[in-house]
C-alpha atoms as a printed R data frame, in Angstrom:
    type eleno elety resid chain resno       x       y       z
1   ATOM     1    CA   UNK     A     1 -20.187 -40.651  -8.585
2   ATOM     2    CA   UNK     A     2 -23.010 -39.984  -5.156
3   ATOM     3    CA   UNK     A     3 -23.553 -36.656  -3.978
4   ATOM     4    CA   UNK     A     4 -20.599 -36.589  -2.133
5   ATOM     5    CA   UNK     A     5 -18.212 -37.536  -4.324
6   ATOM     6    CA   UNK     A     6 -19.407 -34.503  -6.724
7   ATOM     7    CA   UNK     A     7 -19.225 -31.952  -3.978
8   ATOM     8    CA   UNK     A     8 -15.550 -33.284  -3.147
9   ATOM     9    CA   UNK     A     9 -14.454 -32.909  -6.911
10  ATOM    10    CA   UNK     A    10 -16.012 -29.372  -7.576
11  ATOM    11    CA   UNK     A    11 -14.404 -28.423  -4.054
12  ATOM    12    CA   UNK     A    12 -10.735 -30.348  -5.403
13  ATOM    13    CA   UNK     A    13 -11.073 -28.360  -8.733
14  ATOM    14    CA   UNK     A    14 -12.211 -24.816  -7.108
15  ATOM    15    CA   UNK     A    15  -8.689 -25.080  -4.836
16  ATOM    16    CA   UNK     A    16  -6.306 -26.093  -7.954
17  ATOM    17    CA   UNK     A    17  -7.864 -22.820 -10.036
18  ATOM    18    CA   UNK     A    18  -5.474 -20.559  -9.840
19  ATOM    19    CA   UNK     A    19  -6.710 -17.179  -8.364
20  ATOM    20    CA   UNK     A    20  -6.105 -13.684  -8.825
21  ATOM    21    CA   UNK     A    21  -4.488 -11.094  -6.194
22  ATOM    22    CA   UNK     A    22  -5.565  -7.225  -6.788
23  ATOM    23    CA   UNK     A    23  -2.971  -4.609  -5.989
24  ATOM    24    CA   UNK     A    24  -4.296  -0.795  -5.216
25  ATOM    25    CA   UNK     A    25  -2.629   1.580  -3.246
26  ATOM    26    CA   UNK     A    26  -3.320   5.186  -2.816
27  ATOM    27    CA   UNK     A    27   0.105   5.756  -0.501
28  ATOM    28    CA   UNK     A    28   2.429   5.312  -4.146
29  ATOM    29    CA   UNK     A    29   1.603   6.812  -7.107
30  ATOM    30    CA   UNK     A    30   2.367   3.732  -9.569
31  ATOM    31    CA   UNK     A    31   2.942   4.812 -13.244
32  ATOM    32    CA   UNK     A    32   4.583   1.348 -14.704
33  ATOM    33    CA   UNK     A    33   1.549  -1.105 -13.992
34  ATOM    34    CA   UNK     A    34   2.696  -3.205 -17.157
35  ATOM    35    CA   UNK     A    35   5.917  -3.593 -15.739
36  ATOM    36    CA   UNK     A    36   4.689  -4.581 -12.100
37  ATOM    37    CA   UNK     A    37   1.915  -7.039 -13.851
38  ATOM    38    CA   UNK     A    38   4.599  -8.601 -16.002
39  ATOM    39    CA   UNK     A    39   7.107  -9.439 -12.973
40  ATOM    40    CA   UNK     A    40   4.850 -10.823 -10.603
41  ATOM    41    CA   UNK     A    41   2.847 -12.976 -13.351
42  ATOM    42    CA   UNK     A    42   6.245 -14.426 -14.259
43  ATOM    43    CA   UNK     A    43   7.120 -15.168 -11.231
44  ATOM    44    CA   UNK     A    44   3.414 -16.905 -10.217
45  ATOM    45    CA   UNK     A    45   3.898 -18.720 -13.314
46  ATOM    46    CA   UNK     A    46   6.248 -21.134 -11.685
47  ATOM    47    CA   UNK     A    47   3.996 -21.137  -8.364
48  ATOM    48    CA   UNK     A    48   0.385 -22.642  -9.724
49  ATOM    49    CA   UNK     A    49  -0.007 -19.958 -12.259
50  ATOM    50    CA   UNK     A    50  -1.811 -17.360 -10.691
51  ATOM    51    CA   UNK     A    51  -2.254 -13.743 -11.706
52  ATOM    52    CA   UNK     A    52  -1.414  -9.876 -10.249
53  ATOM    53    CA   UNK     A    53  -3.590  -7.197 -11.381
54  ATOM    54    CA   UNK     A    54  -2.720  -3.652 -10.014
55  ATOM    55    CA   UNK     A    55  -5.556  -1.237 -10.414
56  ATOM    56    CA   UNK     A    56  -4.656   2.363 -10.986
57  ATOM    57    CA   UNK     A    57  -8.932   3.406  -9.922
58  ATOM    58    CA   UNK     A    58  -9.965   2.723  -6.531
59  ATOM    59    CA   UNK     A    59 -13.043   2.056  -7.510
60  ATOM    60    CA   UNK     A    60 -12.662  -0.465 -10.291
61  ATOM    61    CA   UNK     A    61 -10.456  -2.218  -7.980
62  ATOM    62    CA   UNK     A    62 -13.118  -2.350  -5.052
63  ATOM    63    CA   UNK     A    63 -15.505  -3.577  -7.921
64  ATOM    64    CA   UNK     A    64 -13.183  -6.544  -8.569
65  ATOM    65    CA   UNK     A    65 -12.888  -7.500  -5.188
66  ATOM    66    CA   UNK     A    66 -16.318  -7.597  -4.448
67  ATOM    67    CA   UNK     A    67 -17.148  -9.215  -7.752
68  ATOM    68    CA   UNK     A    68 -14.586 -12.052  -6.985
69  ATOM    69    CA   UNK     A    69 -14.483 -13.491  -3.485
70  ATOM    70    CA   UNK     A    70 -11.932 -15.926  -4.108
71  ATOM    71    CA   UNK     A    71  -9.524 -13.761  -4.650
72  ATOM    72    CA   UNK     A    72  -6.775 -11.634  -2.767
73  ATOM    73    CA   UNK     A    73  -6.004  -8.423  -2.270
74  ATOM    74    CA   UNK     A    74  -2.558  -6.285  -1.464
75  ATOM    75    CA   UNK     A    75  -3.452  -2.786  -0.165
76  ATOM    76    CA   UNK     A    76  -2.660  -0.060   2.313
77  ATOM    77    CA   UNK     A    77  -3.879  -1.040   5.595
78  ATOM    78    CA   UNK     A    78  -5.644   2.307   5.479
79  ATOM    79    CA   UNK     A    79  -7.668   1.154   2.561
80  ATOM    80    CA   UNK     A    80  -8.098  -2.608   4.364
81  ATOM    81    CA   UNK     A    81  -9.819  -1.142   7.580
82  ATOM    82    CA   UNK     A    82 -12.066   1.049   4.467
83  ATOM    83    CA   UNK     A    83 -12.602  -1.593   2.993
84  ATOM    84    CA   UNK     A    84 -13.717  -4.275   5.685
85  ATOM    85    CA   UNK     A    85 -15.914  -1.930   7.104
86  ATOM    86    CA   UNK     A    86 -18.668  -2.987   3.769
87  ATOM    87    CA   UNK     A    87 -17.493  -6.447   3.326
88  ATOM    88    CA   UNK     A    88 -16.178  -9.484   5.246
89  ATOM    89    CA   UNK     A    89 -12.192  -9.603   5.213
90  ATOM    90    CA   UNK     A    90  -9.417 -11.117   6.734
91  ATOM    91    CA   UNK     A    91  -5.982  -9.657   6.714
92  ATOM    92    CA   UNK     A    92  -3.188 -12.744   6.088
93  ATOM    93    CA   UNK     A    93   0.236 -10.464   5.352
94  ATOM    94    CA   UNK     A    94   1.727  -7.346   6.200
95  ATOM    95    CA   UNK     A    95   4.241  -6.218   4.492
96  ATOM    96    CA   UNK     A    96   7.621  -4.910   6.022
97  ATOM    97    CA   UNK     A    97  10.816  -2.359   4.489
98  ATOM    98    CA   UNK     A    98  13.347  -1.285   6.428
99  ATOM    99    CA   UNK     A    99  13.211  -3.747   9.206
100 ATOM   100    CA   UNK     A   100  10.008  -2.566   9.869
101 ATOM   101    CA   UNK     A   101   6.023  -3.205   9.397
102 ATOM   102    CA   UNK     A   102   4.867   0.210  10.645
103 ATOM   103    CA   UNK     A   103   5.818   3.997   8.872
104 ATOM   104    CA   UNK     A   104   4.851   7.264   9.660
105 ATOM   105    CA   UNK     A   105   3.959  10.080   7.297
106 ATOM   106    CA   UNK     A   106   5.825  13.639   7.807
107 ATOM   107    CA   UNK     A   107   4.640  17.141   6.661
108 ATOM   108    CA   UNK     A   108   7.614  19.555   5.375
109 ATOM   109    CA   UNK     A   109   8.377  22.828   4.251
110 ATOM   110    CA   UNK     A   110  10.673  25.863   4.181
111 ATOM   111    CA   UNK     A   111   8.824  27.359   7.069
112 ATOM   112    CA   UNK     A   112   8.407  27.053  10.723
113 ATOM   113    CA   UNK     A   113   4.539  27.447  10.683
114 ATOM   114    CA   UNK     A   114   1.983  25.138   8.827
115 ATOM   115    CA   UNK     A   115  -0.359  28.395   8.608
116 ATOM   116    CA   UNK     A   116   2.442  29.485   5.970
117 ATOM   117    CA   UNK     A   117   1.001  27.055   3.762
118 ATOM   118    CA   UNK     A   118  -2.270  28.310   3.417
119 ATOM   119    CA   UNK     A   119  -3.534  27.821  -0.243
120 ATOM   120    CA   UNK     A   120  -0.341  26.666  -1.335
121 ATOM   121    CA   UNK     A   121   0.570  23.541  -3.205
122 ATOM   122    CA   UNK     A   122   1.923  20.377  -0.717
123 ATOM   123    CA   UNK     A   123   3.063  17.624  -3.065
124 ATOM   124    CA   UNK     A   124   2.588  13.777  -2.026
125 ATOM   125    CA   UNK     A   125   3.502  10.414  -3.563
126 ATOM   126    CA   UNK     A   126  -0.421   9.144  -1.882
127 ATOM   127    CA   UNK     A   127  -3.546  10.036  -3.627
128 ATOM   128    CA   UNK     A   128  -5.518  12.687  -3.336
129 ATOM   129    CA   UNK     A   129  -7.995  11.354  -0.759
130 ATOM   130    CA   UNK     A   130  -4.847   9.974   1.233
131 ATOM   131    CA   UNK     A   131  -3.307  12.403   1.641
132 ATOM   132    CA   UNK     A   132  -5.854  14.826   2.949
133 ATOM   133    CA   UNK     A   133  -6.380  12.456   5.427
134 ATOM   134    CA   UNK     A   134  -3.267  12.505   6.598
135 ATOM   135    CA   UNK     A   135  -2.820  15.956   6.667
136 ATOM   136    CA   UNK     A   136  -5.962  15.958   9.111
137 ATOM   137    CA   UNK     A   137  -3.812  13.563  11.461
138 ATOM   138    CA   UNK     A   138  -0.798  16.060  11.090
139 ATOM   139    CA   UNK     A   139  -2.608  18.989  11.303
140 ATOM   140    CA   UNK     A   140  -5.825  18.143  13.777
141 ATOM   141    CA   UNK     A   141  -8.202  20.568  14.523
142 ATOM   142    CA   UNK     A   142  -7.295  22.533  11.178
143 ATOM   143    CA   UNK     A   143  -9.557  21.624   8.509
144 ATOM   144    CA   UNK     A   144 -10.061  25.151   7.042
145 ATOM   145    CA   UNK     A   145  -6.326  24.924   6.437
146 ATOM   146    CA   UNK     A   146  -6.312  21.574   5.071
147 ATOM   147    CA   UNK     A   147  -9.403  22.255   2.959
148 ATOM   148    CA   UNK     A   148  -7.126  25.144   1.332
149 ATOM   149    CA   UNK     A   149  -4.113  23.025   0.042
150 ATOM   150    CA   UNK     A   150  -3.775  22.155  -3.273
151 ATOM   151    CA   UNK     A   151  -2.273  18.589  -4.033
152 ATOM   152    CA   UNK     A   152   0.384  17.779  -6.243
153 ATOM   153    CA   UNK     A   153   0.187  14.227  -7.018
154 ATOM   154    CA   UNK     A   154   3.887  12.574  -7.895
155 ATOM   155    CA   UNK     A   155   5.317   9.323  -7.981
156 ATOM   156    CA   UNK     A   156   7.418   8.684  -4.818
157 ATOM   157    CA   UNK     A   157   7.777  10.240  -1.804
158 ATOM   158    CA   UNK     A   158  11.287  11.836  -2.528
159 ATOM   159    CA   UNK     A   159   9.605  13.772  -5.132
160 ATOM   160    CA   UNK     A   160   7.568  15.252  -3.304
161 ATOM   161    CA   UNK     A   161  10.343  16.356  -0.889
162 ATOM   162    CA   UNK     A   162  12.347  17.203  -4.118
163 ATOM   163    CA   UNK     A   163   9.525  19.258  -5.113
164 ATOM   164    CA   UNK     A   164   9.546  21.891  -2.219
165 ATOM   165    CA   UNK     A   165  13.405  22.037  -3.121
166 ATOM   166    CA   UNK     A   166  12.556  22.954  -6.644
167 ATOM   167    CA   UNK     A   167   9.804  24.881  -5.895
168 ATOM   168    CA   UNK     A   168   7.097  23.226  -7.432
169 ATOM   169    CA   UNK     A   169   5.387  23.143  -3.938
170 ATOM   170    CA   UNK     A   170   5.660  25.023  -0.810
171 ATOM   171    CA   UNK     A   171   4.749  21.671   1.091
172 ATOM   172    CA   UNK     A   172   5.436  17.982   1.097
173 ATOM   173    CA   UNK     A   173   4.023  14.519   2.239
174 ATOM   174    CA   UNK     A   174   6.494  11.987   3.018
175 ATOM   175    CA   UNK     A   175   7.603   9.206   4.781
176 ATOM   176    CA   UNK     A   176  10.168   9.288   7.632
177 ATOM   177    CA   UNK     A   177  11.884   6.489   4.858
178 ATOM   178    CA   UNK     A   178  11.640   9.384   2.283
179 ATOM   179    CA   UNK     A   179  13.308  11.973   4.206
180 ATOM   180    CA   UNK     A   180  16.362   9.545   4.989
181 ATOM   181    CA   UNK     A   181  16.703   8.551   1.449
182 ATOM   182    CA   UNK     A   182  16.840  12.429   0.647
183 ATOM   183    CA   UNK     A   183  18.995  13.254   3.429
184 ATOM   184    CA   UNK     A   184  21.805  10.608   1.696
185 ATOM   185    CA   UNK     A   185  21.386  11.632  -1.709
186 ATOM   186    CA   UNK     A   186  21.032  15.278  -1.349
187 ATOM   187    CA   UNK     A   187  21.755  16.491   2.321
188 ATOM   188    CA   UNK     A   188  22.134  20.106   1.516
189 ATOM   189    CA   UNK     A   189  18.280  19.761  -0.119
190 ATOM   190    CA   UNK     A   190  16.965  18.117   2.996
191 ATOM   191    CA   UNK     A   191  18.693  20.255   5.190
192 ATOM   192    CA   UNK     A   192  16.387  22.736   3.902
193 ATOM   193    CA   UNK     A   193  13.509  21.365   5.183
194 ATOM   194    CA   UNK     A   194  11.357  21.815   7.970
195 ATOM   195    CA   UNK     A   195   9.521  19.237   9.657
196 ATOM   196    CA   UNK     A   196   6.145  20.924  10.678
197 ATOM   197    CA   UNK     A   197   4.483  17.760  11.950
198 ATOM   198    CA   UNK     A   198   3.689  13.913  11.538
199 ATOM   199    CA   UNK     A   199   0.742  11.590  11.617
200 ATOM   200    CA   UNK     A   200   0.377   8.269  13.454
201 ATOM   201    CA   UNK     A   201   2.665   5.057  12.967
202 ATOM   202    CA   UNK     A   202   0.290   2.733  10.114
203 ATOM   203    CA   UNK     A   203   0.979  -0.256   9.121
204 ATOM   204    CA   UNK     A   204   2.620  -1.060   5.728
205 ATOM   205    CA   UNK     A   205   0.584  -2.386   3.207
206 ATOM   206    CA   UNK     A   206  -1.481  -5.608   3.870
207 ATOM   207    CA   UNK     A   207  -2.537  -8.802   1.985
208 ATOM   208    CA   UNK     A   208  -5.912  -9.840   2.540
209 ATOM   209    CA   UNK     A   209  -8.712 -12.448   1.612
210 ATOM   210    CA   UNK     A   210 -12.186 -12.912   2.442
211 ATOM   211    CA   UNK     A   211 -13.093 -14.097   6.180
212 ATOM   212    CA   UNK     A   212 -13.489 -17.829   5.851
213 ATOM   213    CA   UNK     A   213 -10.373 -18.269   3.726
214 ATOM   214    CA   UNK     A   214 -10.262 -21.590   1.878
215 ATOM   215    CA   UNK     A   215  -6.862 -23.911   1.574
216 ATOM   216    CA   UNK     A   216  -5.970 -22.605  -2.344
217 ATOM   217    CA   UNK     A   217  -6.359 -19.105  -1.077
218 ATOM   218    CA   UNK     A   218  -4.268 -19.935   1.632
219 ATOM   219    CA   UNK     A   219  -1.406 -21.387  -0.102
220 ATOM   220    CA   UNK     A   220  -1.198 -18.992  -2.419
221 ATOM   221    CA   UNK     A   221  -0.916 -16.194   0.635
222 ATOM   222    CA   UNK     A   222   2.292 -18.609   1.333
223 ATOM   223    CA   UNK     A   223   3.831 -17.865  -1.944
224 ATOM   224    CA   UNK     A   224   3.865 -14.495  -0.712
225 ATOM   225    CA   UNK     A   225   5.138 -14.984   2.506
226 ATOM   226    CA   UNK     A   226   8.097 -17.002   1.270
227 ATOM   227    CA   UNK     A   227   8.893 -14.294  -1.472
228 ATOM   228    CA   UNK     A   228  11.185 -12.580   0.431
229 ATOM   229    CA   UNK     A   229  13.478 -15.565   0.871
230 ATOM   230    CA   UNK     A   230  14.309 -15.581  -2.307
231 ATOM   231    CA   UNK     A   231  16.295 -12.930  -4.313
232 ATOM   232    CA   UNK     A   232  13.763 -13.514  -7.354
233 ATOM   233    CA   UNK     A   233  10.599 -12.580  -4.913
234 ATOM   234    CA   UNK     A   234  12.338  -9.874  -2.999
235 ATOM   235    CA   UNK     A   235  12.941  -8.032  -6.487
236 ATOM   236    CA   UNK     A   236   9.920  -7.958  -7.312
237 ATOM   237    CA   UNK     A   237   7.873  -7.025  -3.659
238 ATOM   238    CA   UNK     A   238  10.616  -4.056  -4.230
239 ATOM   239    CA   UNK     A   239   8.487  -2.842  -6.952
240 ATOM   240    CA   UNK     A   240   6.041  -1.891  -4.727
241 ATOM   241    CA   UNK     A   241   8.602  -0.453  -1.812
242 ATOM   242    CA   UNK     A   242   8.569  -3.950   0.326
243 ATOM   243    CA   UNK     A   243  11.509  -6.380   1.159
244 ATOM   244    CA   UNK     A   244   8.748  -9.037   2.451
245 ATOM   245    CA   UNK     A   245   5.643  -9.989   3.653
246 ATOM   246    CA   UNK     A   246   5.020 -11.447   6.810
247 ATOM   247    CA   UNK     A   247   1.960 -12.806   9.503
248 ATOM   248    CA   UNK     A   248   0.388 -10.427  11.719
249 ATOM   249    CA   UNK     A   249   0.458 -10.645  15.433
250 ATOM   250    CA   UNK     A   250  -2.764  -9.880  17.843
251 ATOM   251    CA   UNK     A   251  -1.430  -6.344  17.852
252 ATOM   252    CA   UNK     A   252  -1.248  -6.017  14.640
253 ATOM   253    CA   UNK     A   253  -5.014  -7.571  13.754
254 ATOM   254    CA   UNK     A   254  -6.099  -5.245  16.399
255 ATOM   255    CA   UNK     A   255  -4.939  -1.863  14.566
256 ATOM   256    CA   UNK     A   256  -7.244  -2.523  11.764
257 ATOM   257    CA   UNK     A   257  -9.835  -3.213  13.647
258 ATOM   258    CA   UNK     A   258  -9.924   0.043  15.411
């Protein structure tokens, strides 16, 4: 076999390997990783074979993206425009719930006035880091105030609300999505909530690969697109709060960019 034969087989082989896509977000506090590894790895089974490895660490999962080019990744656009900032990426999906491909995140309480929750406890269904970052979107120009909330991690974001009901916190984080889902299955709890502010409209979570994509990396971002088609993909983008995954537009590509 000449030179170019070789290069042509190692090339064929490299594109029928199946590949890896890492999932991190810091917007849903995941606590059933087994579960969400088993589903998807079933279902990739029947697709080439590839894998899904959530990460629970930012870091480690940064480490495994860097450490393996060909690979995807499914993340919070927040943590895509972090990330391509250090290393060459190219967003392929973005995911959509509700009809939509953009949410916003809402601050709550039992007050009227943010200053009221000076020191206090705001729970969120994000990560630390996230959400003090969007609590400096809802709350600009207020960083001593920020810098004075404690944060409660839980795992979605109608515990959090739930939690200001309870009184566990005197805040919470949430999603406009949240709030509706608590307004239907406890009105009388939402109805006790005040909504002292929101951040910007983000887009939901995004599947990316390195710039310079290559054809395997590319069909396998099609097996993603086409889950939610099917009843047996749908089910399982629901574990992670998505109905399906679609291209970007221009627009789109532009907001993580900026």
């Amino acid at each position: 076999m000449g030179a170019a034969g070789v290069g042509w087989f190692l090339k064929s082989r490299a594109q029928d390997t199946p590949l890896t896509v890492y999932f991190y977000s810091p917007e849903t506090n995941v606590n059933n990783f087994a579960l969400i590894k088993g589903e998807f790895d079933t279902f990739l089974a029947d697709h080439g074979g590839h894998k899904f490895q959530p990460f629970s660490d930012r870091a480690t999962f940064e480490q495994q993206v860097a450490a393996n080019p060909r690979s995807l990744c499914l993340m919070s656009s927040w943590h895509c425009r972090l990330l391509a900032a250090r290393q060459a990426m190219e967003p392929l999906l973005v995911g959509r719930a509700r009809g939509k491909s953009t949410q916003k995140h809402l601050l709550f309480g039992r007050t009227k006035n943010p200053a009221d929750l000076r020191g206090q406890k705001v729970a969120s269904g994000g990560t630390r880091e996230f959400t003090l970052t969007l609590l400096l979107q809802i709350l600009p120009g207020q960083q001593a105030l920020v810098d004075s909330l404690k944060i409660l991690v839980v795992p979605k974001d109608i515990d959090a609300l739930m939690a200001v009901g309870f009184g566990a916190a005197k805040g919470a984080v949430a999603t406009e999505s949240g709030s509706d889902k608590l307004a239907k299955s406890n009105p009388k709890q939402r109805g006790e909530l005040q909504q002292l502010g929101g951040g910007y409209e983000s887009l939901l979570p995004v599947l990316a690969g390195p710039k310079n994509t290559d054809d395997s990396m590319k069909k396998l971002a099609a097996i993603f697109r086409r889950m939610g088609d099917t009843g047996e993909g749908r089910s399982r983008l629901q574990l992670l709060g998505l109905e399906a995954l679609t291209e970007l537009d221009a627009t789109q590509k532009g907001r993580l960019k900026s």
